[in-house]
Amino acid sequence: MLDYPQVALEFMNRDHQEFVSLRDKLLGLLARAPTDTDALDVLLGDLQEHTRHHFAEEEGRMLAAQFPPYPMHKGEHDRVLASMAAQVESWARERDTAALKHWLEKEIGDWFVNHVNTMDFITAAFIASRS
Ligand SMILES: [Fe+2]
């Protein structure tokens, strides 16, 4: 269970909920044997697509609201998308379920909670106060 706060913009809360549910589904698949690599590939694609779309929407809203720390938040999004792409590539190459599980549980889980608590929380409050 990931423990993260609600932020001041509803679309962000909805997207965060969807992110958590995609991650849960991936971990659910990883807990099953034999490993359904096809289903994992599809869901990982969904997670990447969802994340790209969500980040782009946040970035559009930050630009529209002239959010001063935009470059910092955008830089963090770019870093995460790159590391997600690298992880999906290495999964496709190695089919290492333990590595994929560790990444989802630890790296993605920790990153998500930290990101929502800090950048997303502040960004949403700023944008909501101006709209
Ligand atoms: Fe964000």
PDB file of C-alpha atoms and ligand atoms in Angstrom:
ATOM      1  CA  MET A   1       0.000   0.000   0.000  1.00  0.00           C
ATOM      2  CA  LEU A   2       1.365   3.389  -0.969  1.00  0.00           C
ATOM      3  CA  ASP A   3       0.602   6.196   1.415  1.00  0.00           C
ATOM      4  CA  TYR A   4       0.415   9.527  -0.397  1.00  0.00           C
ATOM      5  CA  PRO A   5      -1.550  12.746   0.058  1.00  0.00           C
ATOM      6  CA  GLN A   6      -4.367  14.177  -2.022  1.00  0.00           C
ATOM      7  CA  VAL A   7      -3.369  17.370  -3.824  1.00  0.00           C
ATOM      8  CA  ALA A   8      -5.376  20.482  -4.717  1.00  0.00           C
ATOM      9  CA  LEU A   9      -6.195  19.483  -8.318  1.00  0.00           C
ATOM     10  CA  GLU A  10      -8.668  16.688  -9.032  1.00  0.00           C
ATOM     11  CA  PHE A  11      -7.170  15.545 -12.337  1.00  0.00           C
ATOM     12  CA  MET A  12      -3.888  14.917 -10.544  1.00  0.00           C
ATOM     13  CA  ASN A  13      -5.548  12.877  -7.811  1.00  0.00           C
ATOM     14  CA  ARG A  14      -7.350  10.783 -10.424  1.00  0.00           C
ATOM     15  CA  ASP A  15      -4.135  10.183 -12.351  1.00  0.00           C
ATOM     16  CA  HIS A  16      -2.239   9.301  -9.192  1.00  0.00           C
ATOM     17  CA  GLN A  17      -4.923   6.758  -8.339  1.00  0.00           C
ATOM     18  CA  GLU A  18      -4.592   5.238 -11.798  1.00  0.00           C
ATOM     19  CA  PHE A  19      -0.812   5.116 -11.507  1.00  0.00           C
ATOM     20  CA  VAL A  20      -1.099   3.247  -8.213  1.00  0.00           C
ATOM     21  CA  SER A  21      -3.605   0.813  -9.667  1.00  0.00           C
ATOM     22  CA  LEU A  22      -1.368   0.067 -12.692  1.00  0.00           C
ATOM     23  CA  ARG A  23       1.549  -0.545 -10.352  1.00  0.00           C
ATOM     24  CA  ASP A  24      -0.635  -2.846  -8.211  1.00  0.00           C
ATOM     25  CA  LYS A  25      -1.710  -4.819 -11.280  1.00  0.00           C
ATOM     26  CA  LEU A  26       1.910  -5.231 -12.348  1.00  0.00           C
ATOM     27  CA  LEU A  27       2.907  -6.461  -8.893  1.00  0.00           C
ATOM     28  CA  GLY A  28      -0.111  -8.801  -8.928  1.00  0.00           C
ATOM     29  CA  LEU A  29       1.046 -10.322 -12.218  1.00  0.00           C
ATOM     30  CA  LEU A  30       4.574 -10.678 -10.879  1.00  0.00           C
ATOM     31  CA  ALA A  31       3.273 -12.610  -7.882  1.00  0.00           C
ATOM     32  CA  ARG A  32       1.842 -15.292 -10.185  1.00  0.00           C
ATOM     33  CA  ALA A  33       3.603 -18.269 -11.705  1.00  0.00           C
ATOM     34  CA  PRO A  34       4.271 -18.955 -14.498  1.00  0.00           C
ATOM     35  CA  THR A  35       5.218 -15.407 -15.418  1.00  0.00           C
ATOM     36  CA  ASP A  36       2.887 -13.947 -18.042  1.00  0.00           C
ATOM     37  CA  THR A  37       5.462 -11.853 -19.889  1.00  0.00           C
ATOM     38  CA  ASP A  38       2.988 -10.765 -22.568  1.00  0.00           C
ATOM     39  CA  ALA A  39       0.573  -9.357 -20.010  1.00  0.00           C
ATOM     40  CA  LEU A  40       3.468  -7.644 -18.209  1.00  0.00           C
ATOM     41  CA  ASP A  41       4.658  -6.084 -21.474  1.00  0.00           C
ATOM     42  CA  VAL A  42       1.186  -4.696 -22.162  1.00  0.00           C
ATOM     43  CA  LEU A  43       0.794  -3.272 -18.661  1.00  0.00           C
ATOM     44  CA  LEU A  44       4.271  -1.756 -18.667  1.00  0.00           C
ATOM     45  CA  GLY A  45       3.358  -0.051 -21.936  1.00  0.00           C
ATOM     46  CA  ASP A  46       0.195   1.241 -20.284  1.00  0.00           C
ATOM     47  CA  LEU A  47       2.191   2.553 -17.322  1.00  0.00           C
ATOM     48  CA  GLN A  48       4.601   4.398 -19.626  1.00  0.00           C
ATOM     49  CA  GLU A  49       1.777   5.823 -21.709  1.00  0.00           C
ATOM     50  CA  HIS A  50      -0.177   6.900 -18.636  1.00  0.00           C
ATOM     51  CA  THR A  51       2.899   8.532 -17.083  1.00  0.00           C
ATOM     52  CA  ARG A  52       3.827  10.384 -20.284  1.00  0.00           C
ATOM     53  CA  HIS A  53       0.295  11.681 -20.645  1.00  0.00           C
ATOM     54  CA  HIS A  54       0.004  12.688 -16.987  1.00  0.00           C
ATOM     55  CA  PHE A  55       3.360  14.494 -16.969  1.00  0.00           C
ATOM     56  CA  ALA A  56       2.474  16.358 -20.176  1.00  0.00           C
ATOM     57  CA  GLU A  57      -0.795  17.522 -18.655  1.00  0.00           C
ATOM     58  CA  GLU A  58       0.902  18.718 -15.468  1.00  0.00           C
ATOM     59  CA  GLU A  59       3.534  20.507 -17.518  1.00  0.00           C
ATOM     60  CA  GLY A  60       0.905  22.251 -19.632  1.00  0.00           C
ATOM     61  CA  ARG A  61      -0.859  23.453 -16.513  1.00  0.00           C
ATOM     62  CA  MET A  62       2.409  24.637 -14.937  1.00  0.00           C
ATOM     63  CA  LEU A  63       3.288  26.641 -18.044  1.00  0.00           C
ATOM     64  CA  ALA A  64      -0.188  28.148 -18.263  1.00  0.00           C
ATOM     65  CA  ALA A  65       0.013  29.203 -14.605  1.00  0.00           C
ATOM     66  CA  GLN A  66       3.610  30.464 -15.038  1.00  0.00           C
ATOM     67  CA  PHE A  67       4.778  28.292 -12.197  1.00  0.00           C
ATOM     68  CA  PRO A  68       8.282  29.584 -11.394  1.00  0.00           C
ATOM     69  CA  PRO A  69       9.955  26.220 -10.517  1.00  0.00           C
ATOM     70  CA  TYR A  70       8.650  24.673 -13.753  1.00  0.00           C
ATOM     71  CA  PRO A  71      12.135  23.701 -15.051  1.00  0.00           C
ATOM     72  CA  MET A  72      12.859  21.753 -11.882  1.00  0.00           C
ATOM     73  CA  HIS A  73       9.577  19.833 -11.973  1.00  0.00           C
ATOM     74  CA  LYS A  74       9.884  19.231 -15.727  1.00  0.00           C
ATOM     75  CA  GLY A  75      13.470  18.025 -15.263  1.00  0.00           C
ATOM     76  CA  GLU A  76      12.292  15.486 -12.721  1.00  0.00           C
ATOM     77  CA  HIS A  77       9.596  14.242 -15.117  1.00  0.00           C
ATOM     78  CA  ASP A  78      12.148  13.844 -17.922  1.00  0.00           C
ATOM     79  CA  ARG A  79      14.488  11.946 -15.641  1.00  0.00           C
ATOM     80  CA  VAL A  80      11.720   9.567 -14.561  1.00  0.00           C
ATOM     81  CA  LEU A  81      10.512   8.911 -18.123  1.00  0.00           C
ATOM     82  CA  ALA A  82      14.082   8.118 -19.192  1.00  0.00           C
ATOM     83  CA  SER A  83      14.659   5.759 -16.296  1.00  0.00           C
ATOM     84  CA  MET A  84      11.285   4.085 -16.924  1.00  0.00           C
ATOM     85  CA  ALA A  85      12.192   3.549 -20.593  1.00  0.00           C
ATOM     86  CA  ALA A  86      15.561   2.085 -19.568  1.00  0.00           C
ATOM     87  CA  GLN A  87      13.866  -0.246 -17.104  1.00  0.00           C
ATOM     88  CA  VAL A  88      11.303  -1.444 -19.666  1.00  0.00           C
ATOM     89  CA  GLU A  89      14.123  -2.068 -22.145  1.00  0.00           C
ATOM     90  CA  SER A  90      16.152  -4.091 -19.704  1.00  0.00           C
ATOM     91  CA  TRP A  91      13.053  -6.083 -18.762  1.00  0.00           C
ATOM     92  CA  ALA A  92      12.469  -6.857 -22.467  1.00  0.00           C
ATOM     93  CA  ARG A  93      16.094  -7.991 -22.799  1.00  0.00           C
ATOM     94  CA  GLU A  94      16.627  -9.929 -19.576  1.00  0.00           C
ATOM     95  CA  ARG A  95      13.130 -10.976 -18.475  1.00  0.00           C
ATOM     96  CA  ASP A  96      14.390 -10.603 -14.907  1.00  0.00           C
ATOM     97  CA  THR A  97      11.237 -10.711 -12.793  1.00  0.00           C
ATOM     98  CA  ALA A  98      13.102 -10.051  -9.522  1.00  0.00           C
ATOM     99  CA  ALA A  99      14.648  -6.877 -10.941  1.00  0.00           C
ATOM    100  CA  LEU A 100      11.299  -5.707 -12.295  1.00  0.00           C
ATOM    101  CA  LYS A 101       9.607  -6.389  -8.964  1.00  0.00           C
ATOM    102  CA  HIS A 102      12.321  -4.540  -7.049  1.00  0.00           C
ATOM    103  CA  TRP A 103      12.050  -1.552  -9.380  1.00  0.00           C
ATOM    104  CA  LEU A 104       8.262  -1.369  -8.997  1.00  0.00           C
ATOM    105  CA  GLU A 105       8.189  -1.917  -5.272  1.00  0.00           C
ATOM    106  CA  LYS A 106      11.143   0.114  -4.214  1.00  0.00           C
ATOM    107  CA  GLU A 107      12.282   2.626  -6.824  1.00  0.00           C
ATOM    108  CA  ILE A 108       8.911   3.476  -8.335  1.00  0.00           C
ATOM    109  CA  GLY A 109       7.064   3.222  -5.034  1.00  0.00           C
ATOM    110  CA  ASP A 110       9.494   5.497  -3.184  1.00  0.00           C
ATOM    111  CA  TRP A 111       9.767   7.922  -6.057  1.00  0.00           C
ATOM    112  CA  PHE A 112       5.982   8.232  -6.408  1.00  0.00           C
ATOM    113  CA  VAL A 113       5.307   8.896  -2.729  1.00  0.00           C
ATOM    114  CA  ASN A 114       8.141  11.400  -2.547  1.00  0.00           C
ATOM    115  CA  HIS A 115       7.149  13.172  -5.774  1.00  0.00           C
ATOM    116  CA  VAL A 116       3.477  13.553  -4.819  1.00  0.00           C
ATOM    117  CA  ASN A 117       4.430  14.774  -1.343  1.00  0.00           C
ATOM    118  CA  THR A 118       6.807  17.424  -2.635  1.00  0.00           C
ATOM    119  CA  MET A 119       6.649  18.697  -6.228  1.00  0.00           C
ATOM    120  CA  ASP A 120       3.066  17.684  -7.058  1.00  0.00           C
ATOM    121  CA  PHE A 121       1.698  18.920  -3.762  1.00  0.00           C
ATOM    122  CA  ILE A 122       3.271  22.376  -4.122  1.00  0.00           C
ATOM    123  CA  THR A 123       2.535  22.617  -7.842  1.00  0.00           C
ATOM    124  CA  ALA A 124      -1.154  21.750  -7.403  1.00  0.00           C
ATOM    125  CA  ALA A 125      -1.544  24.263  -4.566  1.00  0.00           C
ATOM    126  CA  PHE A 126       0.058  26.991  -6.684  1.00  0.00           C
ATOM    127  CA  ILE A 127      -2.077  26.306  -9.768  1.00  0.00           C
ATOM    128  CA  ALA A 128      -5.294  25.925  -7.751  1.00  0.00           C
ATOM    129  CA  SER A 129      -4.688  29.252  -6.019  1.00  0.00           C
ATOM    130  CA  ARG A 130      -4.459  30.956  -9.425  1.00  0.00           C
ATOM    131  CA  SER A 131      -7.426  29.411 -11.195  1.00  0.00           C
TER     132      SER A 131
HETATM  133 FE    FE B   1       4.811  15.745 -11.226  1.00  0.00          FE
END
